[in-house]
Amino acid sequence: MTVGIVGLGYVGLPLAVAFARAGERVIALDVDGQKVAAVGAGESYIEDVSSEELRGVLGQIRATSRYADLAQAQSIIVCVPTPLTANREPDLGPLTSSARALAQVLQPGQLVVLESTTYPGTTRERLVPLLEESGLRVGESLNVAFSPERVDPGRTDYTLQNTPKVIGGMTDECAERARELYSRVCDKLVLVGTPEAAELTKLLENIFRSVNIALVNELAMLAERMGIDIWEVVDAASTKPYGFMRFEPGPGMGGHCLPVDPFYLTWRAREFHMSTEFIELAGKINQQMPVHCVERIERALNDALKPVRGSKILILGASYKGGVGDIRESPALRIMELLAERGAVLSYHDEFVPALPELGLEHVPLEPAASEADAVVLVTAHPGIDYRALATQSALFVDLRGVTRGVDVANLVRL
Ligand SMILES: NC(=O)c1ccc[n+]([C@@H]2O[C@H](COP(=O)([O-])OP(=O)(O)OC[C@H]3O[C@@H](n4cnc5c(N)ncnc54)[C@H](O)[C@@H]3O)[C@@H](O)[C@H]2O)c1
């Protein structure tokens, strides 16, 4: 089988490698010439795929930027970005331009699966009409399905293979074709009746996380006022064997999914005269967290008789989560911006993020920056650093991730 993958980012590249490893031929397409060149040269730019792994299957992968090459594929999986516009409305630009380009090259009998996260109705109302400009008809000469990606970057226990994959086809035959396709790389497939059900499933999963993170963040702010250690509370509540699921407070939500995807549903809900209150409230609380964290840092410095202006502050971790270099929507950036506005002398340590040009900063080695800093602020806990030791050695250590819980020293402040 030949599988076409459109969009070689965090979702598309691992998928291309998975199909290639399963012995399929892969046509890997991106409009970004640098990515096409990198894939062609066996150089991975995604942490979840090592260059060795990519090179091991390069014989199976043909990287291209020409949509015409997809005519040879039996199945085409679309993994293009679905961001928000400046007004926080869905930006389906990449999706529609990809669908228009596909319509020029589609062949009878092909299957097109959309994996990009989006609002319910996108596949049927936006993707299908554009694909049908090819002259092919869904259910007759073309199959179309939606199957959300569930990848959690940096995670190794749950992979594409052992994470059940949800599929919603435009027709039963479409769903069956998609099931057959994904059974080559996934152990368990979950078929739902429509693409809309599959689209909403993905949003439910993301909204569930966003709302629960907001809940525990709100409690963290309250616990701080009450003088209660929120981490002790979360640890204790997590001992309940049923009816509770652990979520951790933190400096705010980052990454491409949680700060963005729920607003696709908010936007769509307006057409149905509904306002999605949980989503809005969770967004509001989570967006407030970097501001709260900066106030916490400011107060901690104040207690040490130091103003933020002129203080040397070392930020640990600029990406949005440990073990990855993705800085999209990272709360660390917002925290650094706010501290810079207040006149802090900033530096950051993050081996996954070599430079932050917009802030005019480059990654610095941990030492001597940590010993020279007036405050060391742990925003994102990458593996390989002894934070607990660092917390006791620093002039002031602000832990926004709870990794120092149990440590009780005067210079340590925890969210
Ligand atoms: N990153 C994640 O962890 C994750 C998880 C689940 C779902 N998703 C969803 O998957 C989709 C893709 O996310 P991602 O993180 O891989 O994005 P990404 O930005 O890493 O990659 C998308 C790729 O698509 C390419 N592209 C843009 N327009 C194109 C076009 N018209 N034709 C061909 N290629 C085009 C871009 O150049 C880019 O390389 C999004 O809808 C996202 O919400 C992402």
mmCIF file of N, CA and C and ligand atoms in Angstrom, residues 6-12 29-32 35 45-46 67 79-83 93-95 97-99 115-118 148-153 202 206 256-257 261 320 326 328, ligand 1:
data_model
loop_
_atom_site.group_PDB
_atom_site.id
_atom_site.type_symbol
_atom_site.label_atom_id
_atom_site.label_comp_id
_atom_site.label_asym_id
_atom_site.label_seq_id
_atom_site.Cartn_x
_atom_site.Cartn_y
_atom_site.Cartn_z
ATOM 1 N N VAL A 6 0.067 14.319 4.530
ATOM 2 C CA VAL A 6 0.118 15.748 4.198
ATOM 3 C C VAL A 6 0.327 16.543 5.485
ATOM 4 N N GLY A 7 1.455 17.229 5.593
ATOM 5 C CA GLY A 7 1.792 17.976 6.814
ATOM 6 C C GLY A 7 2.725 17.134 7.661
ATOM 7 N N LEU A 8 4.013 17.494 7.662
ATOM 8 C CA LEU A 8 5.009 16.652 8.344
ATOM 9 C C LEU A 8 5.462 17.294 9.644
ATOM 10 N N GLY A 9 4.507 17.592 10.524
ATOM 11 C CA GLY A 9 4.843 18.201 11.803
ATOM 12 C C GLY A 9 4.866 17.163 12.913
ATOM 13 N N TYR A 10 4.479 17.600 14.102
ATOM 14 C CA TYR A 10 4.484 16.721 15.279
ATOM 15 C C TYR A 10 3.604 15.499 15.071
ATOM 16 N N VAL A 11 2.536 15.655 14.286
ATOM 17 C CA VAL A 11 1.624 14.541 14.039
ATOM 18 C C VAL A 11 2.050 13.754 12.796
ATOM 19 N N GLY A 12 2.298 14.475 11.704
ATOM 20 C CA GLY A 12 2.513 13.815 10.420
ATOM 21 C C GLY A 12 3.802 13.017 10.331
ATOM 22 N N LEU A 29 4.393 14.630 2.362
ATOM 23 C CA LEU A 29 4.299 15.936 1.702
ATOM 24 C C LEU A 29 4.207 17.088 2.707
ATOM 25 N N ASP A 30 4.945 18.152 2.410
ATOM 26 C CA ASP A 30 4.802 19.377 3.199
ATOM 27 C C ASP A 30 5.045 20.566 2.270
ATOM 28 N N VAL A 31 4.415 21.692 2.582
ATOM 29 C CA VAL A 31 4.658 22.897 1.787
ATOM 30 C C VAL A 31 5.958 23.584 2.229
ATOM 31 N N ASP A 32 6.464 23.186 3.385
ATOM 32 C CA ASP A 32 7.705 23.753 3.904
ATOM 33 C C ASP A 32 8.889 22.970 3.298
ATOM 34 N N LYS A 35 11.439 21.291 5.595
ATOM 35 C CA LYS A 35 11.043 20.023 6.214
ATOM 36 C C LYS A 35 11.168 18.888 5.202
ATOM 37 N N TYR A 45 13.379 16.523 12.892
ATOM 38 C CA TYR A 45 13.271 17.766 13.653
ATOM 39 C C TYR A 45 12.179 17.634 14.718
ATOM 40 N N ILE A 46 11.728 16.397 14.955
ATOM 41 C CA ILE A 46 10.674 16.131 15.950
ATOM 42 C C ILE A 46 11.274 15.186 17.005
ATOM 43 N N TYR A 67 1.881 18.051 -4.706
ATOM 44 C CA TYR A 67 0.641 17.304 -4.460
ATOM 45 C C TYR A 67 0.406 16.236 -5.526
ATOM 46 N N CYS A 79 -2.656 16.110 7.984
ATOM 47 C CA CYS A 79 -2.253 16.496 9.353
ATOM 48 C C CYS A 79 -1.755 17.934 9.353
ATOM 49 N N VAL A 80 -2.462 18.820 8.697
ATOM 50 C CA VAL A 80 -2.016 20.224 8.631
ATOM 51 C C VAL A 80 -2.449 20.966 9.903
ATOM 52 N N PRO A 81 -1.883 22.121 10.201
ATOM 53 C CA PRO A 81 -2.234 22.821 11.445
ATOM 54 C C PRO A 81 -3.655 23.390 11.403
ATOM 55 N N THR A 82 -4.253 23.506 12.557
ATOM 56 C CA THR A 82 -5.563 24.164 12.702
ATOM 57 C C THR A 82 -5.435 25.184 13.834
ATOM 58 N N PRO A 83 -4.828 26.317 13.546
ATOM 59 C CA PRO A 83 -4.616 27.334 14.599
ATOM 60 C C PRO A 83 -5.833 28.233 14.785
ATOM 61 N N GLY A 93 -7.402 27.980 7.121
ATOM 62 C CA GLY A 93 -6.616 28.295 5.914
ATOM 63 C C GLY A 93 -5.754 27.126 5.438
ATOM 64 N N PRO A 94 -4.883 26.571 6.306
ATOM 65 C CA PRO A 94 -4.047 25.452 5.848
ATOM 66 C C PRO A 94 -4.897 24.252 5.390
ATOM 67 N N LEU A 95 -5.991 24.012 6.098
ATOM 68 C CA LEU A 95 -6.838 22.867 5.747
ATOM 69 C C LEU A 95 -7.500 23.082 4.381
ATOM 70 N N SER A 97 -6.557 25.114 1.960
ATOM 71 C CA SER A 97 -5.619 25.150 0.826
ATOM 72 C C SER A 97 -5.112 23.743 0.524
ATOM 73 N N SER A 98 -4.962 22.936 1.557
ATOM 74 C CA SER A 98 -4.549 21.556 1.327
ATOM 75 C C SER A 98 -5.652 20.780 0.589
ATOM 76 N N ALA A 99 -6.915 21.003 0.973
ATOM 77 C CA ALA A 99 -8.029 20.294 0.323
ATOM 78 C C ALA A 99 -8.154 20.710 -1.146
ATOM 79 N N GLU A 115 -6.854 14.290 10.130
ATOM 80 C CA GLU A 115 -6.448 14.057 11.527
ATOM 81 C C GLU A 115 -6.381 15.355 12.322
ATOM 82 N N SER A 116 -6.379 16.496 11.639
ATOM 83 C CA SER A 116 -6.228 17.779 12.347
ATOM 84 C C SER A 116 -7.412 18.014 13.280
ATOM 85 N N THR A 117 -7.120 18.477 14.475
ATOM 86 C CA THR A 117 -8.175 18.757 15.442
ATOM 87 C C THR A 117 -9.045 19.908 14.936
ATOM 88 N N THR A 118 -10.363 19.736 15.028
ATOM 89 C CA THR A 118 -11.233 20.787 14.521
ATOM 90 C C THR A 118 -12.646 20.650 15.081
ATOM 91 N N PRO A 148 -9.048 11.512 14.853
ATOM 92 C CA PRO A 148 -8.193 12.458 15.581
ATOM 93 C C PRO A 148 -6.891 11.827 16.038
ATOM 94 N N GLU A 149 -5.858 12.654 16.069
ATOM 95 C CA GLU A 149 -4.565 12.218 16.582
ATOM 96 C C GLU A 149 -4.571 12.400 18.101
ATOM 97 N N ARG A 150 -3.999 11.413 18.794
ATOM 98 C CA ARG A 150 -3.972 11.509 20.260
ATOM 99 C C ARG A 150 -2.557 11.576 20.799
ATOM 100 N N VAL A 151 -1.600 11.855 19.924
ATOM 101 C CA VAL A 151 -0.199 11.818 20.343
ATOM 102 C C VAL A 151 0.056 12.785 21.508
ATOM 103 N N ASP A 152 0.851 12.329 22.454
ATOM 104 C CA ASP A 152 1.262 13.165 23.569
ATOM 105 C C ASP A 152 2.784 13.279 23.454
ATOM 106 N N PRO A 153 3.268 14.396 22.865
ATOM 107 C CA PRO A 153 4.704 14.480 22.574
ATOM 108 C C PRO A 153 5.573 14.168 23.790
ATOM 109 N N LYS A 202 -12.388 14.203 20.140
ATOM 110 C CA LYS A 202 -11.067 14.811 20.371
ATOM 111 C C LYS A 202 -11.195 16.084 21.216
ATOM 112 N N ASN A 206 -9.640 17.076 25.052
ATOM 113 C CA ASN A 206 -8.813 18.248 25.345
ATOM 114 C C ASN A 206 -9.489 19.188 26.342
ATOM 115 N N HIS A 256 0.265 23.211 21.389
ATOM 116 C CA HIS A 256 -0.662 23.615 20.335
ATOM 117 C C HIS A 256 -2.103 23.252 20.681
ATOM 118 N N CYS A 257 -2.294 22.234 21.531
ATOM 119 C CA CYS A 257 -3.652 21.686 21.688
ATOM 120 C C CYS A 257 -4.500 22.441 22.713
ATOM 121 N N ASP A 261 -7.468 24.340 20.906
ATOM 122 C CA ASP A 261 -8.564 23.486 20.409
ATOM 123 C C ASP A 261 -9.930 23.768 21.043
ATOM 124 N N TYR A 320 6.943 24.244 26.648
ATOM 125 C CA TYR A 320 5.704 24.162 27.422
ATOM 126 C C TYR A 320 5.606 22.910 28.287
ATOM 127 N N ASP A 326 9.127 22.175 22.239
ATOM 128 C CA ASP A 326 8.026 22.940 21.641
ATOM 129 C C ASP A 326 7.712 24.154 22.526
ATOM 130 N N ARG A 328 5.407 26.508 21.592
ATOM 131 C CA ARG A 328 4.129 27.132 21.203
ATOM 132 C C ARG A 328 3.254 27.368 22.441
HETATM 133 N N1 LIG B 1 1.148 18.382 18.284
HETATM 134 C C1 LIG B 1 0.332 17.596 18.940
HETATM 135 O O1 LIG B 1 0.677 17.105 19.985
HETATM 136 C C2 LIG B 1 -1.061 17.274 18.399
HETATM 137 C C3 LIG B 1 -1.792 16.265 19.028
HETATM 138 C C4 LIG B 1 -3.047 15.936 18.547
HETATM 139 C C5 LIG B 1 -3.563 16.640 17.462
HETATM 140 N N2 LIG B 1 -2.860 17.631 16.858
HETATM 141 C C6 LIG B 1 -3.447 18.302 15.715
HETATM 142 O O2 LIG B 1 -2.828 17.837 14.529
HETATM 143 C C7 LIG B 1 -2.726 18.889 13.574
HETATM 144 C C8 LIG B 1 -1.287 19.108 13.184
HETATM 145 O O3 LIG B 1 -0.557 19.484 14.335
HETATM 146 P P1 LIG B 1 1.025 19.482 14.410
HETATM 147 O O4 LIG B 1 1.384 19.716 15.819
HETATM 148 O O5 LIG B 1 1.571 18.284 13.710
HETATM 149 O O6 LIG B 1 1.342 20.801 13.533
HETATM 150 P P2 LIG B 1 2.747 21.255 12.942
HETATM 151 O O7 LIG B 1 2.660 22.707 12.756
HETATM 152 O O8 LIG B 1 3.858 20.648 13.728
HETATM 153 O O9 LIG B 1 2.790 20.545 11.501
HETATM 154 C C9 LIG B 1 1.905 20.842 10.482
HETATM 155 C C10 LIG B 1 2.669 20.794 9.149
HETATM 156 O O10 LIG B 1 1.740 21.051 8.082
HETATM 157 C C11 LIG B 1 2.411 21.806 7.088
HETATM 158 N N3 LIG B 1 1.421 22.470 6.256
HETATM 159 C C12 LIG B 1 0.745 23.629 6.464
HETATM 160 N N4 LIG B 1 -0.092 23.878 5.466
HETATM 161 C C13 LIG B 1 0.056 22.865 4.577
HETATM 162 C C14 LIG B 1 -0.540 22.568 3.323
HETATM 163 N N5 LIG B 1 -1.473 23.348 2.809
HETATM 164 N N6 LIG B 1 -0.152 21.444 2.681
HETATM 165 C C15 LIG B 1 0.790 20.642 3.207
HETATM 166 N N7 LIG B 1 1.395 20.865 4.384
HETATM 167 C C16 LIG B 1 1.030 21.962 5.065
HETATM 168 C C17 LIG B 1 3.304 22.742 7.877
HETATM 169 O O11 LIG B 1 4.365 23.208 7.072
HETATM 170 C C18 LIG B 1 3.761 21.843 9.023
HETATM 171 O O12 LIG B 1 4.978 21.193 8.727
HETATM 172 C C19 LIG B 1 -3.367 20.110 14.243
HETATM 173 O O13 LIG B 1 -4.708 20.168 13.883
HETATM 174 C C20 LIG B 1 -3.262 19.782 15.706
HETATM 175 O O14 LIG B 1 -4.273 20.418 16.450
HETATM 176 C C21 LIG B 1 -1.591 17.952 17.312
#
